[in-house]
CSV table of C-alpha atoms in Angstrom, one decimal:
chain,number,residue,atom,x,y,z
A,1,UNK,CA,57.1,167.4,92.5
A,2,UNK,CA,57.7,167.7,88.8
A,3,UNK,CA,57.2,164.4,88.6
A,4,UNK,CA,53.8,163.9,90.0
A,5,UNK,CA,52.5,167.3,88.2
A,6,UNK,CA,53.9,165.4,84.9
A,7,UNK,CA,52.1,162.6,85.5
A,8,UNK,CA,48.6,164.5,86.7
A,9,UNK,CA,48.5,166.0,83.4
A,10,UNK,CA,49.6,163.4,80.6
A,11,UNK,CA,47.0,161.7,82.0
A,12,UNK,CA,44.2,164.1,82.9
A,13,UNK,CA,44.5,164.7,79.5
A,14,UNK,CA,44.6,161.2,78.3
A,15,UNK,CA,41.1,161.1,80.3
A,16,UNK,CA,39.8,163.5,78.4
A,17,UNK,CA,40.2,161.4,75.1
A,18,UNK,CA,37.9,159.0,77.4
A,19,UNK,CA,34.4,158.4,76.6
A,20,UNK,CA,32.7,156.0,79.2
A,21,UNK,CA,29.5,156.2,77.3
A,22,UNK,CA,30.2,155.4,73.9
A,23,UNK,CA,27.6,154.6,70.6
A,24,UNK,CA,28.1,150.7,70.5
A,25,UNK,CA,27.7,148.9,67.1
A,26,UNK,CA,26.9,145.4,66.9
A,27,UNK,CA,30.1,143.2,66.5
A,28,UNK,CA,32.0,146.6,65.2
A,29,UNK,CA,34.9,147.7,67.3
A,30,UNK,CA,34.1,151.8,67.1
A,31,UNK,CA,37.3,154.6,66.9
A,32,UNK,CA,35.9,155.9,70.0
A,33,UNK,CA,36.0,152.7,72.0
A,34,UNK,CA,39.5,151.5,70.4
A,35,UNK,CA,40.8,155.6,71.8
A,36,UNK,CA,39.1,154.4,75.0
A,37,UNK,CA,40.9,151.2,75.3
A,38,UNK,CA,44.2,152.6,74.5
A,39,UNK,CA,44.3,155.4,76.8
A,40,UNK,CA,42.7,153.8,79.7
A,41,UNK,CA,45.9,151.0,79.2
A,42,UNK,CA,48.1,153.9,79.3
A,43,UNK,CA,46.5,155.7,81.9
A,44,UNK,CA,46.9,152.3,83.8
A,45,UNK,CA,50.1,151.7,83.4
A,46,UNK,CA,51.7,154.9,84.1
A,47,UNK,CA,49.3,154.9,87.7
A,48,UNK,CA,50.4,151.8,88.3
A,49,UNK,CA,54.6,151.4,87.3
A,50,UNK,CA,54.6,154.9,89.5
A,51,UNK,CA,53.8,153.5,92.9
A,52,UNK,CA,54.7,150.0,91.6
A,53,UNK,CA,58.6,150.8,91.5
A,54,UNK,CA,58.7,153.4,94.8
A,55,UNK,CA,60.7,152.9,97.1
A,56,UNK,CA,60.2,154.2,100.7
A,57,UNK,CA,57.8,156.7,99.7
A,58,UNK,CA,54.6,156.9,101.5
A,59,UNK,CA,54.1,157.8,105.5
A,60,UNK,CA,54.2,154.4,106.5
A,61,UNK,CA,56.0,152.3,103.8
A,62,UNK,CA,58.7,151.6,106.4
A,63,UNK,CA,55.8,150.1,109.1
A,64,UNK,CA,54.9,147.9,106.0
A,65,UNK,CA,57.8,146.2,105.8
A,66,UNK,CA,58.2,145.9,109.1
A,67,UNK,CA,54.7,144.3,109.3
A,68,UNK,CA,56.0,142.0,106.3
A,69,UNK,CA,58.9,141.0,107.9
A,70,UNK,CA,57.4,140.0,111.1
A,71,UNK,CA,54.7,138.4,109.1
A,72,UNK,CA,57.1,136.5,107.2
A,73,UNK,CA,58.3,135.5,111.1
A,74,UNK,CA,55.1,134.0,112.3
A,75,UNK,CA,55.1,136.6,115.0
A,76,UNK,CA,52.0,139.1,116.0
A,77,UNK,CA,51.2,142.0,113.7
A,78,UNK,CA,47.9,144.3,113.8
A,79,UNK,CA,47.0,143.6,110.3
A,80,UNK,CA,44.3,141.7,108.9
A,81,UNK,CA,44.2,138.3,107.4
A,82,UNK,CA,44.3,139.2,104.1
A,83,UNK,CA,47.4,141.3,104.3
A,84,UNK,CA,49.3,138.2,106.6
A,85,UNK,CA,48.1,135.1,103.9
A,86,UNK,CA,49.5,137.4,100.7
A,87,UNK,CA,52.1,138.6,102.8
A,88,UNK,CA,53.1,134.5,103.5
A,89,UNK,CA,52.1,133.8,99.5
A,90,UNK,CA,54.3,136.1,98.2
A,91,UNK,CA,57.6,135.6,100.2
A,92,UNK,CA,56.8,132.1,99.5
A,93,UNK,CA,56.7,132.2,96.0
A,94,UNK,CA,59.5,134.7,95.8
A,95,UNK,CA,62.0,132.6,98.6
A,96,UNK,CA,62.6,135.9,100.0
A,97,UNK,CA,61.1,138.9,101.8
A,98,UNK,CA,60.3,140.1,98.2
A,99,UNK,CA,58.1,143.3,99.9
A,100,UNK,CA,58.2,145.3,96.8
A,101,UNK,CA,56.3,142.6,95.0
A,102,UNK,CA,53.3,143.5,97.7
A,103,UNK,CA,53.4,146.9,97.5
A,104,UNK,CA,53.1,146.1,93.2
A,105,UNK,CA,50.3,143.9,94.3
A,106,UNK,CA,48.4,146.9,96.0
A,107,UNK,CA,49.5,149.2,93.4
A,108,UNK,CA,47.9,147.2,90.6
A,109,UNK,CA,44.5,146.2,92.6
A,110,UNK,CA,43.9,149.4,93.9
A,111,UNK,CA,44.6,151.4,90.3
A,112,UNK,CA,42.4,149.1,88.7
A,113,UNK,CA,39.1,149.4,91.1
A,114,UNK,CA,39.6,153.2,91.0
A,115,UNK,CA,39.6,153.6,87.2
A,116,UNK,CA,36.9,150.5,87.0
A,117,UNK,CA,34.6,152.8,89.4
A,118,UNK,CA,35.2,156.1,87.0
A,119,UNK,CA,34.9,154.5,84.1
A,120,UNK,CA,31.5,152.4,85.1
A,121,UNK,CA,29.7,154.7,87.5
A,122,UNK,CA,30.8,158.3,86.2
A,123,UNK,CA,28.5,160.5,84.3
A,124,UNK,CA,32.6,162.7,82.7
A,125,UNK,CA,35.4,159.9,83.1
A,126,UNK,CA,37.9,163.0,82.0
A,127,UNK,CA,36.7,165.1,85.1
A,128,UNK,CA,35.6,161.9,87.5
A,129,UNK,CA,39.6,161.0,86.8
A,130,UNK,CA,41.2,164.9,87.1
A,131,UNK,CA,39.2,165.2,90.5
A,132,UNK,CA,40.7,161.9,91.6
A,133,UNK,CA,44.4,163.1,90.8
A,134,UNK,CA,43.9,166.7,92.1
A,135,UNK,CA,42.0,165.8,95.0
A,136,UNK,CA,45.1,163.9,96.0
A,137,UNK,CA,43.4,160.1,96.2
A,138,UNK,CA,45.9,158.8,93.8
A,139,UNK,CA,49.0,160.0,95.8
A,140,UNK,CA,47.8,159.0,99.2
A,141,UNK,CA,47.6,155.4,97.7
A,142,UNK,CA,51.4,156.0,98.0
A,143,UNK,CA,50.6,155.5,102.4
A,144,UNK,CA,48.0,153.7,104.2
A,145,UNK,CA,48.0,150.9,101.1
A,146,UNK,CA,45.3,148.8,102.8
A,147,UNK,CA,43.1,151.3,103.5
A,148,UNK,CA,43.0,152.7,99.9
A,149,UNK,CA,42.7,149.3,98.5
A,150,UNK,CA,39.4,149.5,100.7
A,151,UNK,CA,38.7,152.8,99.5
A,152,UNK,CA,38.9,151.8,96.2
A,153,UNK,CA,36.7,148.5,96.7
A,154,UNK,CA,34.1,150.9,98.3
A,155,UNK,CA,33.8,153.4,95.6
A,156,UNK,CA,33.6,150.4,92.9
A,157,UNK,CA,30.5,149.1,95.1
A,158,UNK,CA,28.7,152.2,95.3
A,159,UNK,CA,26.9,150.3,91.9
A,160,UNK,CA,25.8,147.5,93.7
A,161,UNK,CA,24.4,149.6,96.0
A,162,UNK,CA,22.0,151.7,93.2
A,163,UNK,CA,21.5,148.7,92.0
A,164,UNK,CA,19.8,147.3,94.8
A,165,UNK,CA,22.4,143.8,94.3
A,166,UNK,CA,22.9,143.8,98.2
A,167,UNK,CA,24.3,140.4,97.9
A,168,UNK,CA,27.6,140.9,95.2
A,169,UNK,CA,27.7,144.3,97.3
A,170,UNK,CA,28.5,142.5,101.0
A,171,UNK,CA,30.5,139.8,99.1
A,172,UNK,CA,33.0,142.7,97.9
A,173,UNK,CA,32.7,144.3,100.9
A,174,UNK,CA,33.3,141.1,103.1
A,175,UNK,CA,36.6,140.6,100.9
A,176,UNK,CA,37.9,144.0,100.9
A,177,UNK,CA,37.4,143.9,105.3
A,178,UNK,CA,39.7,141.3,104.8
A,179,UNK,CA,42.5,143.6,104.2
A,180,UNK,CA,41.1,146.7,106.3
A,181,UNK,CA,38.3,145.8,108.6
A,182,UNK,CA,37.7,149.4,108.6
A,183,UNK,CA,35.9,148.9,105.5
A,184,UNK,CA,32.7,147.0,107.1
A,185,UNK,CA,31.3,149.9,108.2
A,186,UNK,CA,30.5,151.2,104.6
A,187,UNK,CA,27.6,148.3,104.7
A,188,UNK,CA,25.4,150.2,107.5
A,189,UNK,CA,26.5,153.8,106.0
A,190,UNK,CA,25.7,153.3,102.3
A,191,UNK,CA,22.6,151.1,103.2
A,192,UNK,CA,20.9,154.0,105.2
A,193,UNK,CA,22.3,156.4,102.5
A,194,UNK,CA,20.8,154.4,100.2
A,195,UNK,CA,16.9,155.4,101.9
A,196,UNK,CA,14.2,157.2,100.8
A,197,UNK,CA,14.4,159.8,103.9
A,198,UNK,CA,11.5,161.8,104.6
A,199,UNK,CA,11.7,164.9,106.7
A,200,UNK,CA,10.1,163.6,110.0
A,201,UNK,CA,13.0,160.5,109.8
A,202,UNK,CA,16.1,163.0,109.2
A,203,UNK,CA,14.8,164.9,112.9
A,204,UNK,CA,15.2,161.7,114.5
A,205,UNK,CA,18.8,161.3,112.8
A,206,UNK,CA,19.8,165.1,113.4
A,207,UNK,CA,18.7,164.6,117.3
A,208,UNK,CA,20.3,161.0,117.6
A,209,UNK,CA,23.6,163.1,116.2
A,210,UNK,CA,23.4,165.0,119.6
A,211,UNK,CA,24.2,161.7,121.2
A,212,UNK,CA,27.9,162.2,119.9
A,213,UNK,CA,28.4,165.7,122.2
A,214,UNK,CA,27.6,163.8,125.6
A,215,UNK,CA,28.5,159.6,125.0
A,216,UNK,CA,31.7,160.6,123.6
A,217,UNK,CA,33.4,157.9,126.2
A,218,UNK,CA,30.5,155.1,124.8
A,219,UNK,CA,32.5,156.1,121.4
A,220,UNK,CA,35.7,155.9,122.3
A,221,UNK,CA,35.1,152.2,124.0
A,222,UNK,CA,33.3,151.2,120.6
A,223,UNK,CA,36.2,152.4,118.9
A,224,UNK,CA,39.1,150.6,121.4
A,225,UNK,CA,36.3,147.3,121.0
A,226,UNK,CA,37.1,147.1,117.3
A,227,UNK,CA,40.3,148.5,116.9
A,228,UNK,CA,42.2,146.8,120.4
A,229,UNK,CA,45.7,148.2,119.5
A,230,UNK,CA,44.4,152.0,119.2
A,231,UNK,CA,44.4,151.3,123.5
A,232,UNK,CA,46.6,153.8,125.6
A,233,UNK,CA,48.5,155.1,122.2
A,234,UNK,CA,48.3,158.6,120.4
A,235,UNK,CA,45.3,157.4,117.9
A,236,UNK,CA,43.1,157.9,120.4
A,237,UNK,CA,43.6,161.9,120.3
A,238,UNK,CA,41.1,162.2,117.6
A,239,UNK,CA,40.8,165.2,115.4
A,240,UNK,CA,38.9,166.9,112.3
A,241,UNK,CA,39.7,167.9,109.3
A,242,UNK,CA,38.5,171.6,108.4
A,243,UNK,CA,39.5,171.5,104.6
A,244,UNK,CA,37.7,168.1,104.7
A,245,UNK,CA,34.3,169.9,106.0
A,246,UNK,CA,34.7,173.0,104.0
A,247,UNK,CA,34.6,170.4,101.0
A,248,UNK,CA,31.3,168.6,101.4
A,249,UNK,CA,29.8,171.9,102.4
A,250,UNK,CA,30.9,173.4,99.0
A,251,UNK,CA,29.4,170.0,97.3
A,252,UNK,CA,26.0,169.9,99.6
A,253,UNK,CA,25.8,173.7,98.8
A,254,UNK,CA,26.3,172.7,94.7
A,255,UNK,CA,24.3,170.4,94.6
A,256,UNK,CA,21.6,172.3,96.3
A,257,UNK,CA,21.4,175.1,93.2
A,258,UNK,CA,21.9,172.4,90.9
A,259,UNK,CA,18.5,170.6,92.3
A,260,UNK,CA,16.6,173.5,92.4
A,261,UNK,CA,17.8,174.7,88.4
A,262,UNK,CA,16.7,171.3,87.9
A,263,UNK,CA,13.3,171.7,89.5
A,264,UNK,CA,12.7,175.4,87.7
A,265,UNK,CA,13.6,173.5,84.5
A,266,UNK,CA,11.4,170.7,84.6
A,267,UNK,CA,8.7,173.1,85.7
A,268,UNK,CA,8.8,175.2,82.5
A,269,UNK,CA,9.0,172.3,79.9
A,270,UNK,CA,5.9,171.0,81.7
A,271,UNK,CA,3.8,174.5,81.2
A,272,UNK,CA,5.4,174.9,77.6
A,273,UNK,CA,3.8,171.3,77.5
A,274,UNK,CA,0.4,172.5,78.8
A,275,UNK,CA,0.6,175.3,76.5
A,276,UNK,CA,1.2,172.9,73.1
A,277,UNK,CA,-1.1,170.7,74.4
A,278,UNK,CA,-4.3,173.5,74.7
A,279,UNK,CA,-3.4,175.5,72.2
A,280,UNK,CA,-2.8,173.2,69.1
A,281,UNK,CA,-4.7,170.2,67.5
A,282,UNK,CA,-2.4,167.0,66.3
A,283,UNK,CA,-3.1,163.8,65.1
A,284,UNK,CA,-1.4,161.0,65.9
A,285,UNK,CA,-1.8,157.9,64.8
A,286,UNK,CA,-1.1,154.5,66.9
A,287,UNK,CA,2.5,154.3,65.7
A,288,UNK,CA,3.3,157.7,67.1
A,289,UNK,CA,1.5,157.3,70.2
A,290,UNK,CA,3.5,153.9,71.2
A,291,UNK,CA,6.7,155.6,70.5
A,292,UNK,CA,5.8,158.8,72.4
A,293,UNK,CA,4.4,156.2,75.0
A,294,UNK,CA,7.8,154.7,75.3
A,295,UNK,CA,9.9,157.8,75.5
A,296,UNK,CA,8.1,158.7,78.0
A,297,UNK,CA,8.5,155.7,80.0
A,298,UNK,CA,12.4,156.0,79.5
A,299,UNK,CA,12.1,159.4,80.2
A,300,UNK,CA,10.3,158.5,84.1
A,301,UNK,CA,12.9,155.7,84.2
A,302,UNK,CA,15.8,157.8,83.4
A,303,UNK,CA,14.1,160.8,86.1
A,304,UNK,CA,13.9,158.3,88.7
A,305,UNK,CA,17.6,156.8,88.4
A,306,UNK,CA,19.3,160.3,88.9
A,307,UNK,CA,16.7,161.1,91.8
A,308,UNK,CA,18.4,157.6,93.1
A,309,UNK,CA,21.6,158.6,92.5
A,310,UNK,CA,21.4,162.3,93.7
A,311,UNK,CA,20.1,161.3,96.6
A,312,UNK,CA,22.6,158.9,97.8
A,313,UNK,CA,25.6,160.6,97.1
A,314,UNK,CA,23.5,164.0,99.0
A,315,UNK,CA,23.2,161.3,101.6
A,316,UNK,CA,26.8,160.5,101.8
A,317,UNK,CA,28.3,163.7,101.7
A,318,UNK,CA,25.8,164.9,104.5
A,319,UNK,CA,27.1,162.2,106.5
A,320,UNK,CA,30.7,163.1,106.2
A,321,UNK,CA,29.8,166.0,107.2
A,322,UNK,CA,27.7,165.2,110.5
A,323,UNK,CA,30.9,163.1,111.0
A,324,UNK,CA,33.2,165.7,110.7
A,325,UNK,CA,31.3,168.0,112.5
A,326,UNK,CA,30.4,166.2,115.7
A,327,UNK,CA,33.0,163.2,115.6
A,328,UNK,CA,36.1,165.0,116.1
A,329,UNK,CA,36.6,163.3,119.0
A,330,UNK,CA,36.8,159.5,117.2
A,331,UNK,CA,40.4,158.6,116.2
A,332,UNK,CA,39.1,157.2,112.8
A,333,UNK,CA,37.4,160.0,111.9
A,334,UNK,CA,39.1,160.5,108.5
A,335,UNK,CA,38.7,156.5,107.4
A,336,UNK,CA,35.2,156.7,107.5
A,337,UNK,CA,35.0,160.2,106.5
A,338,UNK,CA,36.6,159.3,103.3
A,339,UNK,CA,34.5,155.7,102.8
A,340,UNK,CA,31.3,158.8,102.5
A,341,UNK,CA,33.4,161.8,100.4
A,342,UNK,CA,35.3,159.6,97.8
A,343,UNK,CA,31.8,159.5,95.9
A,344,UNK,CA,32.9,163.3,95.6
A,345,UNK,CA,34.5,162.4,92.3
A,346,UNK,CA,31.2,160.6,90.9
A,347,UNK,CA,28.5,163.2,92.0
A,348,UNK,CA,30.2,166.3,90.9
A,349,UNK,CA,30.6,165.2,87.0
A,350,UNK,CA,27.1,163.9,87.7
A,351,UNK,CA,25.5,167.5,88.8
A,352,UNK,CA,27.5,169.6,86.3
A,353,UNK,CA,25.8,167.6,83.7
A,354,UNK,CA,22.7,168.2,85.0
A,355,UNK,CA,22.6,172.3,84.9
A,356,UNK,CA,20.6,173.2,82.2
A,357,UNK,CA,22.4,176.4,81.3
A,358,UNK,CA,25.2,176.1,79.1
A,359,UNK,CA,26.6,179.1,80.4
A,360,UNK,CA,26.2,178.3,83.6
A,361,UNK,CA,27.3,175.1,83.3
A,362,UNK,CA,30.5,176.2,81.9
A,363,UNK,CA,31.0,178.7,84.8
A,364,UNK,CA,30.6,175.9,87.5
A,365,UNK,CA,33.2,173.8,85.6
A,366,UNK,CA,35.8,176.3,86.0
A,367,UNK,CA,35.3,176.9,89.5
A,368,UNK,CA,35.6,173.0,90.5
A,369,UNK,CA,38.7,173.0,87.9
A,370,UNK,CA,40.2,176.0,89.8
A,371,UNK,CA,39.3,174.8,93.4
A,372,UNK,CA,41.2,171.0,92.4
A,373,UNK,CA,44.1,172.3,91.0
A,374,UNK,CA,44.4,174.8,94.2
A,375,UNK,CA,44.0,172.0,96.5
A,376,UNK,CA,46.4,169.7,94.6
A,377,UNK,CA,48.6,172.5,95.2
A,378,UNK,CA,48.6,172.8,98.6
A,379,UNK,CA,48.9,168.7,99.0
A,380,UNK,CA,52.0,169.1,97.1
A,381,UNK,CA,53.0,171.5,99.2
A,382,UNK,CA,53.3,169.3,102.3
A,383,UNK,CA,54.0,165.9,100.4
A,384,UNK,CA,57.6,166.1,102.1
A,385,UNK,CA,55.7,166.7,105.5
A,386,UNK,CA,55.2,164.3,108.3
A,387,UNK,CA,51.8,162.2,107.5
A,388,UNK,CA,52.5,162.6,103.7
A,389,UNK,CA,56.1,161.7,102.8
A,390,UNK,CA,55.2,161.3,99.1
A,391,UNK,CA,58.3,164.0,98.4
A,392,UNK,CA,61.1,163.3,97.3
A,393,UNK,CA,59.9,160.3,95.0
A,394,UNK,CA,62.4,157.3,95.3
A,395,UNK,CA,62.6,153.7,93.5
A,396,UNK,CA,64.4,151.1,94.0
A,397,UNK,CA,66.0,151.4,90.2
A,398,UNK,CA,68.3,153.9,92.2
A,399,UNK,CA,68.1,154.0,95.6
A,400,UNK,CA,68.3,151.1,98.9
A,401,UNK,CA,65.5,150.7,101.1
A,402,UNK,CA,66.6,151.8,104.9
A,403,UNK,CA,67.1,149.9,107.7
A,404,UNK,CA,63.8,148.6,109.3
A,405,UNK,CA,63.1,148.3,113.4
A,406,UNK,CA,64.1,144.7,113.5
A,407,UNK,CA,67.1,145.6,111.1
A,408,UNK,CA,68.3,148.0,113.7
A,409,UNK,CA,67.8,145.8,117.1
């Protein structure tokens, strides 16, 4: 446990050296972008050599190489393609069941999308990057390594989204399903999050939500359609996850007062406006009036990427939410839960820039601080639990991996 809280803050606070949106000088390399450059390699490599050179840490790193092995036998395994042809590369390259060389492959991918994603799409990198360490995303890389290299992979093509690039966005998509297939239904999700939504349109979605309380068997089916092997086993039990709700609640609810201080704010600099405006007599000449011309141009361009923004991460989270709310009863609940509430970690650094009162800006700040380090406490607290296993730490510099199933038989 030492450990991990050692590593959370050397490099929280090598984050906070980090400035993702730095003055650029032509064919100059700045101070600030040289800091950048060095502490994101450090930040890097410490993410990465951590769950690199584990060792049976992680809920199901046992299952993995199990599923290696019998990859590595030609004989059935429930994983995707993508998993089975590195799987085969690797031990072919290596001449042995070289496993932990996979697990470094995951390790290095999936660190690398993450910080990619912060460092491209965040408004704070230094609080995008302590959310994503306190809100335990980081250590649950340690388990489920497919499904957080998917994870990763969709919160890196949340851009492409904004951007409108639907291509380069189903491409990455497509590639990532490869190695969780889970991961496709982020391309229905984030397109209708992605919506203008008027009022009459989220009715229709709020009733069609009701069809989750009495078709829960239609669900299920859908579910044992796509996922075959979830058949007649104790994934099927379903379940929510209240923490989980309470958290998009608390960001819905945040971003709800931040929208509104926004609104009253934009409201008085227009009066004020008025008020110059009728109350004073300039001159300007042509030069001025282009240049004012343009500012406000990049001022309405500026307005109407946040509103784009704001509105499909609102979207996202109030989809987690219906999800977690009415969908209890679906055994992948939390996968696609998570594919909507990992943008948590881009929209909150977003709206706390956004309130207009210092003061109240730096209240907000210390409550999101205070409510991630409480909840990277109590993940710690069961990291030796079953579902969690990421206590104690173990690598393979001093410890022997156990025997696996086909070990044993």
């Amino acid at each position: 446990m030492i450990l991990y809280i050692t590593v959370a803050v050397v490099t929280a606070l090598l984050a906070s050296l980090v400035d993702n949106h730095p003055r650029r000088q032509s064919h100059t390399l700045t101070r600030q972008q040289l800091c950048n450059r060095v502490c994101l390699t450090a930040i890097f490599l410490i993410l990465f050599l951590l769950s690199a050179c584990r060792l049976n840490v992680g809920n199901d790193y046992a299952k993995y190489v199990e599923f290696m092995h019998l990859v590595n036998c030609d004989a059935y395994v429930p994983t995707e393609i993508g998993f089975n042809l590195l799987v085969r590369l690797i031990y072919g390259l290596s001449g042995y069941e070289n496993f932990l060389l996979v697990f470094a492959f995951y390790s290095f991918v999936t660190a690398l999308f993450f910080l990619l994603a912060m460092y491209e799409q965040s408004d704070e990198f230094g609080l995008a990057f302590f959310l994503f360490m306190t809100l335990g995303y980081y250590f649950q890389t340690f388990s489920t390594v497919r499904y957080y290299l998917a994870l990763a992979l969709a919160l890196y093509s949340m851009k492409f989204v904004l951007r409108k690039q639907w291509g380069r966005f189903v491409v990455l998509i497509l590639l990532g399903a490869a190695f969780h297939k889970s991961l496709l239904v982020v391309i229905p999700l984030y397109f209708l999050a992605s919506l203008p939504w008027k009022k009459w349109q989220l009715a229709i979605a709020a009733v069609f939500c009701t069809t989750f309380l009495f078709l829960q068997d239609f669900y299920l089916k859908l579910v044992i359609f796509l996922y075959p092997t979830y058949e007649d086993t104790e994934y099927l039990e379903g379940g929510t996850s209240y923490i989980s709700i309470l958290r998009c609640a608390a960001v819905l609810f945040f971003a709800g007062i931040v929208y509104l201080l926004r609104r009253r704010e934009e409201g008085r600099k227009t009066i004020t406006a008025g008020e110059t405006e009728s109350g004073e007599i300039t001159k300007n000449t042509g030069c001025e009036t282009g240049i004012n011309g343009t500012e406000n141009a990049t001022n309405i361009e500026e307005e109407k990427e946040w509103n784009q923004r704001f509105w499909f991460y609102t979207y996202l989270n109030l989809g987690a939410l219906v999800l977690y709310v009415f969908c209890s009863f679906l055994p992948i609940i939390s996968r696609i839960g998570y594919y909507l509430m990992v943008s948590q970690i881009l929209f909150l650094p977003m709206l706390l820039k956004a309130v207009p009162d210092k003061k109240w800006r730096r209240l907000f700040r210390a409550g999101i601080l205070l409510a991630a380090v409480l909840y990277f406490a109590m993940y710690l607290k069961k990291g030796a639990n079953d579902g969690v296993l990421i206590l104690p730490y173990k690598t393979f510099f001093f410890h022997e991996m156990v025997e696996i199933l086909s070990d044993v038989n």
